[in-house]
Amino acid sequence: MIKLIRYRKGFTLVELFIVMTIIGILAMILIPSFTGFDVGAKVAATQSNLNILRTAITVYRSKEGAYPNSLVDLVKTTYLDAGIARPYLKKIPPELISDKAGNSSYVDQLASFPLSDKGGWVYFTDKAEVTVNIDTPLDNKWSEYKGQKPSEW
């Protein structure tokens, strides 16, 4: 008499452990490269949005004959583009340094006043300049941007 042994289909604990170990090693290799990419993307997006604001201020000046009194003027004031009224900006773009979701807040102030470091933008009404409202240097989590002051971009 021969007994037939039925094998259960599935994975052994050893096989599962080996696969989990391989996945863990790959994650340790790949995750640091993605976090560096995220930091660079946030800085690049903030710098790009800063340039958008600066360009809109310049265009406003050329079309209106004066600089805006506030950043909100870029959203509320329209100009004629081929007979169609368009705002200089549809909305104030966000800066992504102080908040992961973006910070579109702004402050209109004189250049002689200090920055509040609350994030968002500062529009110096006496100089018609805009900058990031962060004057403290970036820390270690910003990798190659460590030590830079966003207000100086």
Coordinates of N, CA and C in Angstrom, one line a residue:
M1 N 0.8 -1.2 0.0 CA 0.0 0.0 0.0 C 0.9 1.3 0.0
I2 N 0.6 2.0 -0.9 CA 1.3 3.3 -1.0 C 0.3 4.4 -0.7
K3 N 0.8 5.2 0.2 CA 0.0 6.4 0.6 C 0.4 7.6 -0.2
L4 N -0.5 8.3 -0.7 CA -0.3 9.5 -1.5 C -0.3 10.7 -0.6
I5 N 0.7 11.5 -0.6 CA 0.8 12.7 0.2 C 0.4 13.8 -0.6
R6 N -0.6 14.5 -0.1 CA -1.1 15.7 -0.9 C -0.3 17.0 -0.3
Y7 N 0.2 17.7 -1.3 CA 0.9 18.9 -0.9 C -0.1 20.1 -1.0
R8 N 0.0 21.0 0.0 CA -0.8 22.2 -0.1 C -0.1 23.2 -1.0
K9 N -0.9 23.9 -1.7 CA -0.3 25.0 -2.6 C -0.1 26.2 -1.7
G10 N 1.0 26.9 -1.9 CA 1.2 28.1 -1.2 C 2.7 28.3 -1.0
F11 N 3.1 29.3 -0.2 CA 4.5 29.6 0.0 C 4.8 29.2 1.5
T12 N 6.1 28.8 1.6 CA 6.5 28.5 3.0 C 7.0 29.8 3.6
L13 N 7.1 29.8 5.0 CA 7.5 31.0 5.7 C 8.9 31.5 5.2
V14 N 9.8 30.5 4.9 CA 11.1 30.9 4.5 C 11.1 31.6 3.1
E15 N 10.3 31.2 2.2 CA 10.1 31.9 0.9 C 9.6 33.3 1.1
L16 N 8.6 33.4 2.0 CA 8.0 34.7 2.2 C 9.0 35.6 2.9
F17 N 9.8 35.1 3.8 CA 10.8 35.9 4.5 C 11.9 36.4 3.5
I18 N 12.3 35.6 2.5 CA 13.3 36.0 1.5 C 12.7 37.1 0.6
V19 N 11.5 36.9 0.2 CA 10.9 38.0 -0.7 C 10.8 39.3 0.1
M20 N 10.3 39.2 1.3 CA 10.2 40.5 2.1 C 11.6 41.1 2.3
T21 N 12.6 40.3 2.5 CA 13.9 40.9 2.7 C 14.4 41.6 1.4
I22 N 14.2 41.0 0.3 CA 14.5 41.6 -1.0 C 13.8 42.9 -1.2
I23 N 12.5 42.9 -0.9 CA 11.7 44.1 -1.1 C 12.2 45.2 -0.1
G24 N 12.6 44.9 1.1 CA 13.1 45.8 2.0 C 14.4 46.4 1.6
I25 N 15.3 45.6 1.0 CA 16.6 46.1 0.5 C 16.4 47.0 -0.6
L26 N 15.5 46.7 -1.6 CA 15.2 47.6 -2.7 C 14.6 48.9 -2.2
A27 N 13.7 48.8 -1.2 CA 13.1 50.1 -0.7 C 14.2 51.0 -0.1
M28 N 15.1 50.4 0.6 CA 16.2 51.2 1.3 C 17.1 51.8 0.2
I29 N 17.2 51.2 -0.9 CA 18.0 51.8 -2.0 C 17.3 52.9 -2.7
L30 N 16.0 52.7 -3.0 CA 15.3 53.6 -3.9 C 14.6 54.8 -3.2
I31 N 14.2 54.7 -1.9 CA 13.5 55.7 -1.3 C 14.3 57.0 -1.1
P32 N 15.6 56.9 -0.7 CA 16.4 58.2 -0.6 C 16.5 59.0 -1.9
S33 N 16.5 58.3 -3.1 CA 16.6 59.0 -4.3 C 15.3 59.7 -4.6
F34 N 14.1 59.2 -4.2 CA 12.9 59.8 -4.5 C 12.7 61.0 -3.5
T35 N 13.2 61.0 -2.3 CA 13.0 62.1 -1.4 C 13.8 63.3 -1.9
G36 N 15.0 63.0 -2.4 CA 15.8 64.1 -3.0 C 15.1 64.7 -4.2
F37 N 14.4 63.9 -5.0 CA 13.7 64.4 -6.1 C 12.6 65.4 -5.7
D38 N 11.9 65.0 -4.6 CA 10.8 65.8 -4.1 C 11.3 67.1 -3.6
V39 N 12.4 67.2 -2.9 CA 13.0 68.5 -2.5 C 13.3 69.4 -3.6
G40 N 14.0 68.8 -4.6 CA 14.3 69.6 -5.8 C 13.1 70.1 -6.5
A41 N 12.0 69.3 -6.6 CA 10.8 69.7 -7.3 C 10.1 70.9 -6.6
K42 N 10.1 70.8 -5.2 CA 9.5 71.9 -4.5 C 10.2 73.2 -4.6
V43 N 11.6 73.1 -4.6 CA 12.4 74.3 -4.8 C 12.2 74.9 -6.2
A44 N 12.2 74.0 -7.2 CA 12.1 74.5 -8.6 C 10.7 75.1 -8.8
A45 N 9.7 74.5 -8.2 CA 8.3 75.0 -8.4 C 8.2 76.4 -7.7
T46 N 8.7 76.5 -6.6 CA 8.7 77.8 -5.8 C 9.4 78.9 -6.6
Q47 N 10.6 78.5 -7.1 CA 11.4 79.5 -7.9 C 10.6 79.9 -9.2
S48 N 10.0 78.9 -9.8 CA 9.3 79.2 -11.0 C 8.0 80.1 -10.7
N49 N 7.3 79.8 -9.6 CA 6.2 80.6 -9.3 C 6.6 82.0 -8.9
L50 N 7.8 82.2 -8.3 CA 8.3 83.5 -8.0 C 8.6 84.3 -9.3
N51 N 9.1 83.6 -10.3 CA 9.3 84.2 -11.6 C 8.0 84.6 -12.3
I52 N 7.0 83.8 -12.1 CA 5.7 84.1 -12.7 C 5.2 85.4 -12.0
L53 N 5.3 85.5 -10.7 CA 4.8 86.7 -10.1 C 5.6 87.9 -10.5
R54 N 6.9 87.8 -10.6 CA 7.8 88.9 -11.1 C 7.4 89.3 -12.5
T55 N 7.2 88.4 -13.4 CA 6.8 88.7 -14.7 C 5.5 89.4 -14.8
A56 N 4.5 88.9 -14.0 CA 3.2 89.5 -14.0 C 3.3 91.0 -13.5
I57 N 4.1 91.2 -12.6 CA 4.3 92.6 -12.1 C 4.9 93.5 -13.2
T58 N 5.8 92.9 -13.9 CA 6.4 93.7 -15.1 C 5.4 94.0 -16.2
V59 N 4.6 93.0 -16.5 CA 3.6 93.1 -17.5 C 2.5 94.1 -17.0
Y60 N 2.1 94.0 -15.8 CA 1.2 95.0 -15.2 C 1.7 96.4 -15.3
R61 N 3.0 96.6 -15.0 CA 3.6 97.9 -15.1 C 3.6 98.5 -16.6
S62 N 3.9 97.6 -17.5 CA 3.9 98.0 -18.9 C 2.5 98.3 -19.5
K63 N 1.5 97.7 -19.0 CA 0.2 97.9 -19.5 C -0.6 99.0 -18.7
E64 N -0.4 99.0 -17.4 CA -1.1 100.0 -16.6 C -0.4 101.3 -16.4
G65 N 0.9 101.3 -16.6 CA 1.6 102.5 -16.4 C 2.1 102.8 -15.0
A66 N 1.8 101.8 -14.1 CA 2.2 101.9 -12.7 C 2.3 100.5 -12.1
Y67 N 3.1 100.4 -11.1 CA 3.2 99.1 -10.4 C 1.9 98.8 -9.6
P68 N 1.6 97.5 -9.4 CA 0.4 97.2 -8.6 C 0.6 97.7 -7.1
N69 N -0.5 98.1 -6.5 CA -0.4 98.5 -5.1 C -0.4 97.3 -4.1
S70 N -0.8 96.1 -4.7 CA -0.9 94.9 -3.9 C -0.8 93.7 -4.9
L71 N -0.4 92.6 -4.4 CA -0.4 91.4 -5.3 C -1.8 91.0 -5.8
V72 N -2.8 91.4 -5.0 CA -4.2 91.0 -5.4 C -4.6 91.8 -6.6
D73 N -4.0 92.9 -6.9 CA -4.2 93.7 -8.1 C -3.9 92.8 -9.4
L74 N -3.0 91.9 -9.3 CA -2.7 91.1 -10.4 C -3.8 90.1 -10.7
V75 N -4.6 89.8 -9.8 CA -5.8 88.9 -9.9 C -7.0 89.7 -10.3
K76 N -7.2 90.8 -9.7 CA -8.5 91.6 -9.9 C -8.5 92.5 -11.1
T77 N -7.3 93.0 -11.5 CA -7.2 93.9 -12.6 C -7.1 93.1 -13.9
T78 N -7.9 93.5 -14.9 CA -7.9 92.9 -16.2 C -7.3 93.8 -17.3
Y79 N -6.8 93.2 -18.3 CA -6.3 94.0 -19.5 C -7.0 93.3 -20.7
L80 N -7.0 94.0 -21.8 CA -7.6 93.5 -23.1 C -6.5 92.8 -23.9
D81 N -6.8 91.5 -24.2 CA -6.0 90.7 -25.0 C -6.8 90.3 -26.2
A82 N -6.6 90.9 -27.3 CA -7.3 90.7 -28.6 C -8.8 90.9 -28.3
G83 N -9.1 91.9 -27.5 CA -10.5 92.2 -27.3 C -11.2 91.5 -26.1
I84 N -10.4 90.6 -25.5 CA -10.9 89.8 -24.4 C -10.3 90.2 -23.1
A85 N -11.1 90.5 -22.1 CA -10.5 90.9 -20.8 C -10.0 89.7 -20.0
R86 N -8.7 89.8 -19.7 CA -8.0 88.8 -19.0 C -7.3 89.3 -17.7
P87 N -7.3 88.6 -16.6 CA -6.5 89.1 -15.5 C -5.0 88.8 -15.7
Y88 N -4.2 89.5 -15.0 CA -2.7 89.3 -15.1 C -2.4 87.9 -14.6
L89 N -3.1 87.5 -13.5 CA -2.9 86.2 -13.0 C -4.3 85.6 -12.7
K90 N -4.5 84.3 -12.9 CA -5.8 83.7 -12.5 C -5.9 83.6 -11.0
K91 N -4.8 83.3 -10.4 CA -4.7 83.2 -8.9 C -3.2 83.4 -8.5
I92 N -3.0 83.7 -7.3 CA -1.7 83.8 -6.7 C -1.1 82.4 -6.6
P93 N 0.1 82.1 -7.3 CA 0.6 80.8 -7.2 C 1.2 80.5 -5.9
P94 N 1.3 79.2 -5.5 CA 1.8 78.9 -4.2 C 3.3 78.8 -4.1
E95 N 3.8 79.0 -2.9 CA 5.2 78.6 -2.7 C 5.2 77.3 -1.9
L96 N 6.1 76.4 -2.1 CA 6.0 75.0 -1.6 C 7.1 74.7 -0.5
I97 N 7.7 75.8 0.0 CA 8.7 75.6 1.0 C 8.2 75.5 2.4
S98 N 7.2 76.3 2.7 CA 6.7 76.4 4.1 C 5.5 75.4 4.3
D99 N 4.9 74.9 3.2 CA 3.8 74.0 3.3 C 3.8 73.0 2.2
K100 N 3.6 71.7 2.4 CA 3.6 70.7 1.4 C 2.5 71.0 0.4
A101 N 1.4 71.4 0.9 CA 0.2 71.6 0.0 C 0.3 72.9 -0.8
G102 N 1.2 73.8 -0.4 CA 1.4 75.1 -1.0 C 0.8 76.2 -0.2
N103 N 1.5 77.3 -0.2 CA 1.0 78.5 0.6 C 0.9 79.7 -0.4
S104 N -0.3 80.1 -0.7 CA -0.5 81.2 -1.6 C -0.8 82.5 -0.8
S105 N -0.6 82.5 0.4 CA -0.8 83.8 1.2 C 0.2 84.8 0.8
Y106 N -0.1 86.1 1.0 CA 0.8 87.1 0.7 C 0.7 88.3 1.7
V107 N 1.7 89.1 1.8 CA 1.7 90.3 2.6 C 2.2 91.4 1.8
D108 N 1.5 92.5 1.8 CA 2.0 93.7 1.2 C 2.6 94.6 2.3
Q109 N 3.9 95.0 2.1 CA 4.6 95.7 3.1 C 5.7 96.6 2.5
L110 N 6.3 97.4 3.3 CA 7.4 98.2 2.9 C 8.7 97.4 3.1
A111 N 9.7 97.6 2.3 CA 10.9 96.9 2.3 C 11.7 97.0 3.6
S112 N 11.4 98.1 4.4 CA 12.1 98.3 5.6 C 11.6 97.4 6.7
F113 N 10.5 96.8 6.6 CA 9.9 95.9 7.6 C 10.5 94.5 7.5
P114 N 10.8 93.8 8.6 CA 11.3 92.5 8.5 C 10.3 91.5 8.0
L115 N 10.8 90.4 7.5 CA 9.9 89.3 7.0 C 9.4 88.5 8.2
S116 N 8.2 88.0 8.1 CA 7.7 87.3 9.3 C 8.0 85.8 9.3
D117 N 8.6 85.2 8.3 CA 8.9 83.8 8.2 C 7.7 82.9 8.2
K118 N 6.5 83.4 7.9 CA 5.3 82.6 7.9 C 5.1 81.8 6.6
G119 N 5.9 82.1 5.6 CA 5.7 81.4 4.3 C 4.8 82.3 3.4
G120 N 4.6 81.8 2.2 CA 3.9 82.6 1.3 C 4.8 83.6 0.6
W121 N 4.2 84.8 0.2 CA 4.9 85.8 -0.5 C 4.9 87.1 0.2
V122 N 5.9 87.9 0.0 CA 5.9 89.3 0.5 C 6.1 90.2 -0.8
Y123 N 5.2 91.2 -0.9 CA 5.3 92.2 -2.0 C 5.7 93.5 -1.3
F124 N 6.9 93.9 -1.7 CA 7.4 95.2 -1.2 C 6.8 96.3 -2.0
T125 N 5.8 97.0 -1.5 CA 5.1 98.0 -2.3 C 6.0 99.2 -2.7
D126 N 7.0 99.5 -1.9 CA 7.8 100.7 -2.2 C 8.9 100.4 -3.3
K127 N 9.2 99.1 -3.5 CA 10.2 98.7 -4.4 C 9.6 97.9 -5.6
A128 N 8.3 97.5 -5.5 CA 7.6 96.7 -6.5 C 8.3 95.4 -6.7
E129 N 8.8 94.8 -5.6 CA 9.5 93.5 -5.7 C 8.7 92.5 -4.9
V130 N 8.8 91.2 -5.3 CA 8.2 90.1 -4.5 C 9.2 89.1 -4.2
T131 N 9.1 88.5 -3.0 CA 10.0 87.5 -2.6 C 9.3 86.4 -1.7
V132 N 10.0 85.4 -1.4 CA 9.4 84.3 -0.5 C 9.5 84.8 0.9
N133 N 8.4 84.7 1.7 CA 8.4 85.2 3.1 C 9.1 84.2 4.0
I134 N 10.3 83.8 3.7 CA 11.1 82.9 4.6 C 12.5 83.4 4.6
D135 N 13.0 84.0 5.7 CA 14.3 84.6 5.8 C 15.3 83.7 6.5
T136 N 14.8 82.6 7.1 CA 15.7 81.7 7.8 C 16.3 80.7 6.8
P137 N 17.6 80.3 7.0 CA 18.2 79.4 6.1 C 17.5 78.0 6.1
L138 N 17.5 77.3 5.0 CA 16.9 76.0 5.0 C 17.8 75.0 5.7
D139 N 17.2 74.0 6.3 CA 17.9 73.0 7.2 C 18.3 71.8 6.3
N140 N 18.7 70.8 7.1 CA 19.3 69.5 6.4 C 18.3 68.8 5.5
K141 N 17.0 68.9 5.8 CA 16.1 68.1 5.0 C 16.0 68.7 3.6
W142 N 16.6 69.8 3.3 CA 16.5 70.4 2.0 C 17.8 70.0 1.2
S143 N 18.6 69.1 1.6 CA 19.8 68.5 1.0 C 20.7 69.6 0.4
E144 N 20.8 69.7 -0.9 CA 21.8 70.6 -1.5 C 21.4 72.1 -1.4
Y145 N 20.1 72.3 -1.0 CA 19.7 73.7 -0.8 C 19.9 74.2 0.6
K146 N 20.5 73.3 1.5 CA 20.7 73.6 2.9 C 21.5 74.9 3.0
G147 N 21.0 75.8 3.9 CA 21.7 77.1 4.1 C 21.2 78.2 3.2
Q148 N 20.5 77.9 2.1 CA 20.0 79.0 1.3 C 18.8 79.7 2.0
K149 N 18.7 81.0 1.8 CA 17.5 81.7 2.3 C 16.5 81.9 1.1
P150 N 15.3 81.4 1.2 CA 14.4 81.5 0.1 C 14.1 83.0 -0.2
S151 N 14.2 83.9 0.8 CA 13.9 85.3 0.5 C 15.0 85.9 -0.4
E152 N 16.1 85.3 -0.6 CA 17.1 85.8 -1.5 C 17.1 85.2 -2.9
W153 N 16.1 84.4 -3.2 CA 15.9 83.8 -4.6 C 15.4 84.9 -5.5

